[in-house]
Amino acid sequence: MHRIIYPIKCRRMYLNILRRLCNSFRTTRLTPELTPVIILAANCRVLTSSPRVHYSHSVQTLEQLKDMRVHIIPALQDNYMYLLVDEASKQAAIVDPVEPEKVMNVVNKEQVKLTAVLTTHHHLDHSGGNAQIVTMVPNLLVYGNDDRIAAQNKPVKHQDKFQVGQLSVTALATPCHTSGHICYYVESEDHKSRAVFTGDTLFVGGCGKFFEGTAEEMFHALCEVLASLPGDTQVYCGHEYTVKNLMYASHVEPASDAVKGKLDWSKERRSNNEPTIPSTISEELSFNPFMRVKEKTVQEHCSTTDPLAAMAYLRKEKDGFKYPNL
Ligand SMILES: [Zn+2]
């Protein structure tokens, strides 16, 4: 693919353009003309006569579980891509590869065989690299649940199962943020390692905006589908939003030690540019207000005893929330 060079000499200006691109692309179809722009933006390179400047919101890290590992790869302004590796076969899947070149650097360095793309939803800060990565790796299986996802060739629906090497993956339909949103639940063959890739449905301490769905749908996604996963399931979400999410959580439940402890830990991690990912389902149930709408403390904050009304209240309040000291 040829690159478009823009006369942009300031990183801050460049990042602002990227932010605007990501926002405006949320409801826009990716066209061939836009592809190099988003990829260029994704690469966050300032193209001047000086050497390329790389921007990264976090350091790249690795989670080693029994029989599988997850490379946490930062992307764009605050997105994460995840390279899931089956230790037995060295087959790998990539979740939301918005920066394909960065993904392929890790794939090549780790000497794994990339066989699948797991797309959580169509927003271009998640699916915007699909069209390019299928040109870089032959025969890639591109999973997803939305015709707006580029290069999707393996449509999945709720509870569909497939393998990545010895790892079993189950698609969980969680419509609300987008109507076709899928979370991917992964288990090792002996069922001892578990992870769920939650895109923009569940964040650490929060959840995605209800762009194409209702409070009832988010309640179903968070409090029924995801809450029913084993408590030790690791949660890998689509964005680094943890500190702000927990600031809001401490407004909802100011007396919560779980919120305070995780917020302090998250601030410390972010001060070193370290990801706050993963959490676990048990942890989320202890501090994430959107997963706690059946709890008395959260319901009292929302002045209701109805979990669905509490869900709607929290989303609306958080959307207008003024974050202290940010
Ligand atoms: Zn999204």
Coordinates of N, CA and C in Angstrom, one line a residue, residues 45-266:
R45 N 2.9 8.2 13.2 CA 4.3 8.7 12.8 C 4.2 10.1 12.3
V46 N 5.1 10.9 12.7 CA 5.2 12.2 12.2 C 6.2 12.2 11.1
L47 N 5.6 12.5 9.9 CA 6.5 12.3 8.7 C 7.1 13.7 8.3
T48 N 8.2 13.9 8.8 CA 9.0 15.1 8.5 C 10.3 14.7 8.0
S49 N 11.2 15.6 7.8 CA 12.6 15.2 7.4 C 13.3 14.6 8.6
S50 N 12.8 14.8 9.8 CA 13.5 14.2 11.0 C 13.1 12.7 11.1
P51 N 13.9 12.0 11.9 CA 13.6 10.5 12.0 C 12.1 10.3 12.5
R52 N 11.5 9.2 12.2 CA 10.2 8.9 12.6 C 10.1 8.9 14.1
V53 N 9.0 9.5 14.6 CA 8.7 9.6 16.0 C 7.6 8.6 16.3
H54 N 7.8 7.6 17.2 CA 6.7 6.7 17.5 C 6.1 7.1 18.8
Y55 N 4.8 7.0 18.8 CA 4.0 7.3 20.0 C 3.4 6.0 20.5
S56 N 3.5 5.8 21.8 CA 2.8 4.6 22.4 C 2.3 5.0 23.7
H57 N 1.0 4.7 24.0 CA 0.4 5.1 25.3 C 0.9 4.2 26.4
S58 N 1.4 3.0 26.1 CA 1.8 2.0 27.1 C 2.9 1.2 26.6
V59 N 3.6 0.5 27.6 CA 4.6 -0.4 27.2 C 3.9 -1.7 26.8
Q60 N 4.5 -2.5 25.9 CA 4.0 -3.8 25.5 C 4.3 -4.8 26.6
T61 N 3.3 -5.6 27.0 CA 3.6 -6.6 28.0 C 3.1 -7.9 27.6
L62 N 3.4 -8.9 28.5 CA 3.0 -10.3 28.2 C 2.4 -10.9 29.4
E63 N 1.2 -11.6 29.2 CA 0.6 -12.4 30.3 C 0.8 -13.9 29.9
Q64 N 1.5 -14.6 30.8 CA 1.8 -16.0 30.6 C 0.8 -16.8 31.4
L65 N -0.1 -17.5 30.8 CA -1.0 -18.4 31.5 C -0.6 -19.9 31.1
K66 N -1.2 -20.8 31.8 CA -0.8 -22.2 31.5 C -1.4 -22.5 30.1
D67 N -0.5 -23.0 29.2 CA -0.8 -23.4 27.9 C -1.2 -22.3 26.9
M68 N -1.2 -21.0 27.4 CA -1.4 -20.0 26.5 C -0.8 -18.7 27.0
R69 N -0.6 -17.8 26.0 CA -0.1 -16.5 26.5 C -0.8 -15.4 25.7
V70 N -0.8 -14.2 26.3 CA -1.4 -13.0 25.6 C -0.4 -11.9 25.6
H71 N -0.1 -11.4 24.4 CA 0.7 -10.2 24.3 C -0.2 -9.0 24.2
I72 N 0.0 -8.1 25.1 CA -0.8 -6.9 25.2 C 0.0 -5.8 24.4
I73 N -0.6 -5.4 23.3 CA 0.0 -4.5 22.3 C -0.7 -3.2 22.2
P74 N -0.1 -2.1 22.7 CA -0.8 -0.8 22.7 C -1.0 -0.4 21.2
A75 N -2.1 0.4 21.0 CA -2.4 0.9 19.6 C -3.1 2.2 19.7
L76 N -2.9 3.0 18.7 CA -3.6 4.3 18.6 C -3.4 5.1 19.9
Q77 N -4.5 5.9 20.2 CA -4.4 6.8 21.4 C -4.5 6.0 22.7
D78 N -5.4 5.0 22.8 CA -5.6 4.3 24.0 C -6.2 2.9 23.8
N79 N -6.1 2.4 22.5 CA -6.6 1.0 22.2 C -5.6 0.0 22.6
Y80 N -6.1 -1.3 22.8 CA -5.2 -2.4 22.9 C -5.5 -3.5 21.8
M81 N -4.5 -4.1 21.3 CA -4.6 -5.3 20.4 C -4.0 -6.4 21.3
Y82 N -4.5 -7.6 21.1 CA -4.0 -8.8 21.9 C -3.7 -9.9 20.9
L83 N -2.4 -10.4 21.1 CA -2.0 -11.5 20.3 C -2.1 -12.7 21.3
L84 N -3.0 -13.6 20.9 CA -3.3 -14.8 21.7 C -2.6 -16.0 21.1
V85 N -1.7 -16.6 21.9 CA -0.9 -17.7 21.4 C -1.2 -19.0 22.1
D86 N -1.4 -20.0 21.3 CA -1.5 -21.4 21.8 C -0.1 -22.0 21.9
E87 N 0.3 -22.3 23.2 CA 1.7 -22.7 23.4 C 2.0 -24.1 22.7
A88 N 1.0 -25.0 22.6 CA 1.2 -26.3 22.1 C 1.5 -26.2 20.6
S89 N 0.8 -25.5 19.8 CA 0.9 -25.5 18.4 C 1.6 -24.2 17.8
K90 N 1.8 -23.2 18.7 CA 2.3 -21.9 18.3 C 1.4 -21.2 17.3
Q91 N 0.2 -21.7 17.2 CA -0.8 -20.9 16.4 C -1.3 -19.7 17.2
A92 N -1.6 -18.7 16.5 CA -2.0 -17.4 17.2 C -3.2 -16.7 16.5
A93 N -3.9 -16.0 17.3 CA -5.0 -15.2 16.9 C -4.8 -13.7 17.3
I94 N -5.2 -12.8 16.5 CA -5.0 -11.4 16.9 C -6.4 -10.7 17.1
V95 N -6.6 -10.1 18.2 CA -7.8 -9.4 18.5 C -7.7 -7.9 18.1
D96 N -8.6 -7.5 17.2 CA -8.7 -6.1 16.8 C -7.3 -5.5 16.3
P97 N -6.8 -6.0 15.2 CA -5.4 -5.6 14.8 C -5.4 -4.3 14.0
V98 N -5.7 -3.2 14.7 CA -5.8 -1.9 14.0 C -4.5 -1.4 13.5
E99 N -3.4 -1.9 14.0 CA -2.1 -1.5 13.5 C -1.4 -2.8 13.0
P100 N -1.6 -3.2 11.8 CA -1.2 -4.5 11.3 C 0.4 -4.6 11.4
E101 N 1.1 -3.6 11.0 CA 2.6 -3.7 11.0 C 3.1 -4.0 12.4
K102 N 2.5 -3.3 13.4 CA 3.0 -3.6 14.7 C 2.7 -5.0 15.2
V103 N 1.5 -5.5 14.8 CA 1.1 -6.9 15.1 C 2.1 -7.8 14.4
M104 N 2.4 -7.6 13.2 CA 3.3 -8.5 12.4 C 4.7 -8.5 13.0
N105 N 5.2 -7.4 13.5 CA 6.5 -7.4 14.2 C 6.5 -8.3 15.4
V106 N 5.4 -8.4 16.1 CA 5.4 -9.3 17.3 C 5.2 -10.7 16.8
V107 N 4.4 -10.9 15.8 CA 4.2 -12.3 15.3 C 5.5 -12.9 14.8
N108 N 6.3 -12.0 14.0 CA 7.6 -12.5 13.5 C 8.6 -12.7 14.6
K109 N 8.6 -11.8 15.5 CA 9.6 -11.9 16.6 C 9.3 -13.2 17.5
E110 N 8.1 -13.4 17.7 CA 7.7 -14.6 18.5 C 7.7 -15.9 17.8
Q111 N 7.8 -15.8 16.5 CA 7.8 -17.0 15.6 C 6.6 -17.9 15.8
V112 N 5.4 -17.2 15.7 CA 4.2 -17.9 15.8 C 3.5 -17.8 14.5
K113 N 2.5 -18.7 14.3 CA 1.7 -18.7 13.0 C 0.4 -18.0 13.3
L114 N 0.2 -16.9 12.7 CA -1.1 -16.1 12.8 C -2.1 -16.8 11.9
T115 N -3.2 -17.3 12.5 CA -4.2 -17.9 11.7 C -5.6 -17.2 11.7
A116 N -5.8 -16.4 12.7 CA -7.1 -15.8 12.9 C -7.1 -14.4 13.4
V117 N -8.1 -13.6 12.9 CA -8.4 -12.3 13.4 C -9.7 -12.4 14.2
L118 N -9.7 -12.0 15.4 CA -11.0 -11.9 16.2 C -11.4 -10.4 16.3
T119 N -12.5 -10.1 15.6 CA -12.9 -8.7 15.6 C -14.1 -8.5 16.5
T120 N -13.9 -7.6 17.5 CA -15.0 -7.4 18.5 C -16.2 -6.6 17.9
H121 N -15.8 -5.6 17.1 CA -16.9 -4.8 16.5 C -16.4 -3.9 15.4
H122 N -17.3 -3.3 14.7 CA -17.0 -2.6 13.5 C -16.3 -1.3 13.6
H123 N -16.3 -0.6 14.7 CA -15.7 0.7 14.9 C -14.2 0.6 14.4
L124 N -13.8 1.6 13.7 CA -12.5 1.5 12.9 C -11.3 1.6 13.8
D125 N -11.4 2.0 15.0 CA -10.3 1.9 15.9 C -10.1 0.4 16.4
H126 N -11.0 -0.5 15.9 CA -10.9 -1.9 16.2 C -10.7 -2.7 14.9
S127 N -11.6 -2.4 13.9 CA -11.5 -3.2 12.7 C -10.8 -2.6 11.5
G128 N -10.3 -1.4 11.8 CA -9.7 -0.6 10.7 C -8.4 -1.2 10.1
G129 N -7.8 -2.2 10.7 CA -6.6 -2.8 10.1 C -6.9 -4.1 9.4
N130 N -8.1 -4.6 9.5 CA -8.5 -5.9 8.9 C -8.1 -5.9 7.4
A131 N -8.5 -4.9 6.6 CA -8.3 -4.9 5.2 C -6.8 -5.1 4.8
Q132 N -5.9 -4.5 5.7 CA -4.5 -4.6 5.4 C -3.9 -5.9 5.8
I133 N -4.3 -6.4 7.0 CA -3.6 -7.6 7.6 C -3.9 -8.8 6.7
V134 N -5.1 -8.8 6.1 CA -5.4 -10.0 5.2 C -4.5 -10.0 3.9
T135 N -4.0 -8.9 3.6 CA -3.0 -8.8 2.5 C -1.6 -9.2 2.9
M136 N -1.4 -9.2 4.2 CA 0.0 -9.5 4.8 C 0.1 -11.0 5.1
V137 N -1.0 -11.7 5.4 CA -1.0 -13.1 5.9 C -2.0 -13.8 5.1
P138 N -1.6 -14.8 4.3 CA -2.6 -15.6 3.5 C -3.5 -16.4 4.3
N139 N -4.7 -16.6 3.8 CA -5.7 -17.5 4.4 C -6.1 -17.2 5.9
L140 N -6.0 -15.9 6.2 CA -6.4 -15.6 7.6 C -7.9 -15.7 7.7
L141 N -8.3 -16.3 8.8 CA -9.8 -16.4 9.2 C -10.1 -15.2 9.9
V142 N -11.1 -14.4 9.4 CA -11.5 -13.2 10.1 C -12.9 -13.3 10.7
Y143 N -12.9 -13.4 12.0 CA -14.2 -13.6 12.7 C -14.8 -12.3 13.1
G144 N -16.1 -12.3 13.1 CA -16.8 -11.1 13.5 C -18.3 -11.3 13.3
N145 N -19.1 -10.3 13.6 CA -20.6 -10.5 13.6 C -21.2 -9.2 13.0
D146 N -20.6 -8.6 12.0 CA -21.2 -7.4 11.5 C -20.7 -7.2 10.0
D147 N -21.7 -6.9 9.1 CA -21.3 -6.7 7.7 C -20.4 -5.5 7.5
R148 N -20.4 -4.6 8.5 CA -19.6 -3.4 8.4 C -18.1 -3.7 8.8
I149 N -17.8 -4.9 9.2 CA -16.4 -5.3 9.5 C -15.7 -5.7 8.2
A150 N -14.6 -5.0 7.8 CA -13.8 -5.3 6.6 C -13.2 -6.7 6.7
A151 N -13.3 -7.4 5.5 CA -12.6 -8.6 5.3 C -13.1 -9.8 6.2
Q152 N -14.3 -9.6 6.8 CA -14.9 -10.6 7.7 C -15.2 -11.8 6.8
N153 N -14.7 -13.0 7.1 CA -15.0 -14.2 6.2 C -15.5 -15.3 7.1
K154 N -15.6 -15.1 8.4 CA -16.1 -16.1 9.3 C -17.1 -15.5 10.3
P155 N -18.3 -15.3 9.8 CA -19.3 -14.7 10.6 C -19.7 -15.6 11.8
V156 N -19.8 -15.0 13.0 CA -20.1 -15.9 14.2 C -21.3 -15.3 14.9
K157 N -22.0 -16.2 15.6 CA -23.2 -15.8 16.4 C -23.0 -16.3 17.8
H158 N -23.9 -15.9 18.7 CA -23.7 -16.3 20.1 C -23.5 -17.8 20.3
Q159 N -22.5 -18.1 21.1 CA -22.2 -19.5 21.4 C -21.5 -20.3 20.3
D160 N -21.2 -19.7 19.2 CA -20.4 -20.4 18.2 C -19.0 -20.7 18.7
K161 N -18.5 -21.9 18.4 CA -17.2 -22.3 19.0 C -16.2 -22.5 17.8
F162 N -15.0 -22.2 18.0 CA -13.9 -22.6 17.1 C -12.6 -22.7 17.8
Q163 N -11.6 -23.2 17.1 CA -10.3 -23.5 17.8 C -9.2 -22.6 17.2
V164 N -8.3 -22.2 18.1 CA -7.0 -21.6 17.7 C -6.0 -22.6 18.3
G165 N -5.5 -23.5 17.4 CA -4.6 -24.5 17.9 C -5.4 -25.4 18.9
Q166 N -4.9 -25.6 20.1 CA -5.6 -26.3 21.2 C -6.6 -25.5 22.0
L167 N -6.6 -24.2 21.8 CA -7.4 -23.3 22.6 C -8.8 -23.3 22.0
S168 N -9.8 -23.4 22.8 CA -11.2 -23.3 22.3 C -11.7 -21.9 22.6
V169 N -12.4 -21.3 21.5 CA -12.9 -20.0 21.6 C -14.4 -20.0 21.4
T170 N -15.1 -19.3 22.3 CA -16.6 -19.2 22.2 C -17.0 -17.8 21.9
A171 N -17.8 -17.5 20.9 CA -18.3 -16.2 20.6 C -19.4 -15.9 21.5
L172 N -19.4 -14.7 22.2 CA -20.5 -14.3 23.0 C -21.1 -13.0 22.5
A173 N -22.3 -13.1 22.0 CA -23.0 -11.9 21.5 C -23.3 -10.9 22.6
T174 N -22.8 -9.7 22.5 CA -23.1 -8.7 23.6 C -23.5 -7.3 22.9
P175 N -24.6 -7.3 22.2 CA -25.0 -6.1 21.5 C -25.4 -5.0 22.5
C176 N -25.0 -3.8 22.1 CA -25.4 -2.5 22.8 C -24.4 -1.4 22.3
H177 N -23.1 -1.5 22.7 CA -22.2 -0.5 22.2 C -22.3 -0.5 20.6
T178 N -22.3 -1.6 20.0 CA -22.7 -1.8 18.6 C -23.7 -3.0 18.5
S179 N -24.5 -3.0 17.5 CA -25.5 -4.1 17.4 C -24.8 -5.5 17.2
G180 N -23.6 -5.5 16.6 CA -23.0 -6.7 16.3 C -21.8 -7.1 17.2
H181 N -21.7 -6.5 18.3 CA -20.6 -6.7 19.2 C -20.4 -8.1 19.7
I182 N -19.2 -8.6 19.6 CA -18.9 -10.0 20.0 C -17.8 -9.9 21.1
C183 N -17.9 -10.6 22.2 CA -16.8 -10.9 23.1 C -16.3 -12.3 22.8
Y184 N -15.0 -12.6 23.0 CA -14.5 -13.9 22.7 C -13.9 -14.5 24.0
Y185 N -14.5 -15.6 24.3 CA -14.1 -16.4 25.6 C -13.2 -17.5 25.2
V186 N -12.0 -17.6 25.8 CA -11.0 -18.6 25.4 C -10.7 -19.4 26.6
E187 N -10.6 -20.8 26.3 CA -10.2 -21.7 27.4 C -9.1 -22.6 26.8
S188 N -8.1 -22.9 27.7 CA -7.1 -23.9 27.3 C -7.8 -25.3 27.4
E189 N -7.1 -26.3 26.8 CA -7.7 -27.6 26.6 C -8.1 -28.2 28.0
D190 N -7.3 -28.0 29.0 CA -7.5 -28.6 30.3 C -8.5 -27.7 31.2
H191 N -9.0 -26.6 30.6 CA -9.9 -25.7 31.2 C -9.3 -24.9 32.4
K192 N -8.0 -24.9 32.5 CA -7.4 -24.2 33.6 C -7.0 -22.8 33.3
S193 N -6.9 -22.4 32.1 CA -6.6 -21.0 31.7 C -7.8 -20.5 31.0
R194 N -8.2 -19.3 31.4 CA -9.4 -18.7 30.8 C -9.2 -17.2 30.6
A195 N -9.7 -16.7 29.5 CA -9.6 -15.3 29.2 C -10.8 -14.9 28.3
V196 N -11.2 -13.6 28.5 CA -12.3 -13.1 27.6 C -11.8 -11.7 27.1
F197 N -12.0 -11.6 25.8 CA -11.7 -10.4 25.1 C -12.9 -9.6 24.9
T198 N -13.1 -8.5 25.5 CA -14.4 -7.8 25.7 C -14.6 -6.6 24.8
G199 N -13.6 -6.2 24.0 CA -13.7 -5.0 23.1 C -14.2 -3.8 23.8
D200 N -15.3 -3.2 23.3 CA -15.9 -2.0 24.0 C -17.2 -2.3 24.7
T201 N -17.4 -3.6 25.1 CA -18.5 -3.9 26.0 C -18.2 -3.7 27.4
L202 N -17.2 -4.4 27.9 CA -16.7 -4.3 29.3 C -15.3 -3.8 29.3
F203 N -15.1 -2.7 30.1 CA -13.8 -2.1 30.3 C -13.5 -2.4 31.8
V204 N -12.2 -2.3 32.2 CA -11.9 -2.4 33.6 C -12.6 -1.2 34.3
G205 N -13.5 -1.5 35.1 CA -14.2 -0.5 35.9 C -15.3 0.2 35.2
G206 N -15.6 -0.2 34.0 CA -16.6 0.5 33.2 C -17.2 -0.3 32.1
C207 N -17.9 0.4 31.2 CA -18.4 -0.3 30.0 C -18.5 0.7 28.8
G208 N -18.8 0.2 27.6 CA -18.9 1.0 26.4 C -20.1 1.8 26.4
K209 N -20.1 2.9 25.6 CA -21.3 3.7 25.4 C -22.4 2.9 24.6
F210 N -23.6 3.3 24.9 CA -24.7 2.5 24.3 C -25.1 3.1 22.9
F211 N -24.2 3.0 21.9 CA -24.4 3.7 20.6 C -25.5 3.0 19.9
E212 N -25.6 1.7 19.9 CA -26.6 1.0 19.1 C -27.5 0.1 19.9
G213 N -27.7 0.4 21.2 CA -28.4 -0.5 22.0 C -29.0 0.2 23.3
T214 N -29.5 -0.6 24.2 CA -30.3 -0.1 25.3 C -29.6 -0.5 26.6
A215 N -30.1 0.1 27.7 CA -29.6 -0.3 29.0 C -29.9 -1.8 29.3
E216 N -31.1 -2.2 28.8 CA -31.4 -3.6 29.0 C -30.4 -4.6 28.3
E217 N -30.0 -4.2 27.1 CA -29.0 -5.0 26.4 C -27.7 -5.0 27.2
M218 N -27.3 -3.8 27.7 CA -26.0 -3.8 28.4 C -26.1 -4.6 29.7
F219 N -27.2 -4.5 30.3 CA -27.4 -5.3 31.5 C -27.3 -6.8 31.2
H220 N -27.9 -7.2 30.1 CA -27.8 -8.7 29.7 C -26.3 -9.0 29.4
A221 N -25.6 -8.1 28.7 CA -24.3 -8.4 28.3 C -23.4 -8.5 29.5
L222 N -23.5 -7.5 30.4 CA -22.5 -7.5 31.6 C -23.0 -8.4 32.7
C223 N -24.2 -8.3 33.1 CA -24.7 -8.9 34.3 C -25.2 -10.4 34.1
E224 N -25.4 -10.8 32.9 CA -25.9 -12.1 32.7 C -24.8 -12.9 31.9
V225 N -24.4 -12.4 30.7 CA -23.5 -13.2 29.8 C -22.1 -13.2 30.5
L226 N -21.5 -12.0 30.7 CA -20.1 -12.0 31.2 C -20.0 -12.3 32.6
A227 N -21.0 -11.9 33.4 CA -21.0 -12.2 34.9 C -21.0 -13.7 35.1
S228 N -21.6 -14.5 34.2 CA -21.7 -15.9 34.4 C -20.4 -16.7 34.1
L229 N -19.4 -16.0 33.5 CA -18.1 -16.7 33.3 C -17.5 -17.0 34.6
P230 N -16.6 -18.0 34.6 CA -15.9 -18.3 35.9 C -15.1 -17.0 36.4
G231 N -15.1 -16.8 37.7 CA -14.6 -15.6 38.3 C -13.1 -15.3 38.0
D232 N -12.4 -16.4 37.8 CA -10.9 -16.2 37.5 C -10.6 -16.0 36.0
T233 N -11.7 -15.8 35.2 CA -11.5 -15.5 33.8 C -10.8 -14.1 33.7
Q234 N -9.7 -14.1 33.0 CA -9.0 -12.8 32.8 C -9.7 -12.0 31.8
V235 N -9.8 -10.7 32.0 CA -10.6 -9.7 31.2 C -9.6 -8.8 30.4
Y236 N -9.7 -8.9 29.1 CA -8.8 -8.1 28.2 C -9.8 -7.2 27.4
C237 N -9.7 -5.9 27.7 CA -10.7 -5.0 27.1 C -10.0 -4.1 26.0
G238 N -10.9 -3.4 25.3 CA -10.4 -2.7 24.1 C -9.7 -1.4 24.3
H239 N -9.8 -0.8 25.5 CA -9.2 0.6 25.7 C -8.6 0.7 27.1
E240 N -7.6 1.6 27.2 CA -7.0 1.9 28.5 C -7.8 3.1 29.1
Y241 N -8.9 2.8 29.8 CA -9.8 3.8 30.3 C -9.9 3.6 31.9
T242 N -9.1 2.8 32.4 CA -9.3 2.3 33.8 C -9.3 3.4 34.8
V243 N -8.4 4.4 34.8 CA -8.3 5.4 35.9 C -9.6 6.2 35.9
K244 N -10.0 6.7 34.7 CA -11.2 7.5 34.7 C -12.4 6.7 35.1
N245 N -12.5 5.4 34.6 CA -13.6 4.6 35.0 C -13.7 4.5 36.5
L246 N -12.5 4.3 37.2 CA -12.6 4.0 38.6 C -12.8 5.3 39.4
M247 N -12.4 6.5 38.8 CA -12.7 7.7 39.4 C -14.3 7.9 39.5
Y248 N -14.9 7.5 38.4 CA -16.4 7.6 38.4 C -16.9 6.5 39.4
A249 N -16.3 5.3 39.4 CA -16.8 4.3 40.3 C -16.7 4.8 41.7
S250 N -15.7 5.5 42.1 CA -15.5 6.0 43.5 C -16.6 7.1 43.8
H251 N -17.1 7.7 42.7 CA -18.2 8.7 42.9 C -19.5 7.9 43.2
V252 N -19.7 6.7 42.6 CA -20.9 5.9 42.8 C -20.8 5.2 44.1
E253 N -19.6 4.7 44.5 CA -19.5 3.9 45.7 C -18.3 4.5 46.5
P254 N -18.4 5.7 47.1 CA -17.3 6.3 47.8 C -16.7 5.5 48.9
A255 N -17.5 4.6 49.5 CA -16.9 3.9 50.7 C -16.3 2.5 50.3
S256 N -16.2 2.3 49.0 CA -15.7 1.0 48.5 C -14.2 0.8 48.6
D257 N -13.7 -0.1 49.4 CA -12.3 -0.4 49.4 C -11.8 -1.0 48.1
A258 N -12.7 -1.8 47.5 CA -12.3 -2.5 46.2 C -12.0 -1.4 45.1
V259 N -12.9 -0.4 45.1 CA -12.7 0.7 44.1 C -11.4 1.5 44.4
K260 N -11.3 1.8 45.7 CA -10.1 2.6 46.1 C -8.8 1.9 45.8
G261 N -8.8 0.6 46.2 CA -7.6 -0.2 46.0 C -7.2 -0.3 44.5
K262 N -8.2 -0.5 43.7 CA -7.9 -0.7 42.3 C -7.5 0.6 41.6
L263 N -8.1 1.7 42.1 CA -7.8 3.0 41.6 C -6.3 3.4 41.9
D264 N -6.0 3.2 43.2 CA -4.6 3.5 43.6 C -3.6 2.7 42.7
W265 N -3.9 1.4 42.6 CA -3.0 0.5 41.8 C -2.9 1.0 40.4
S266 N -4.1 1.4 39.8 CA -4.1 1.8 38.4 C -3.3 3.1 38.1

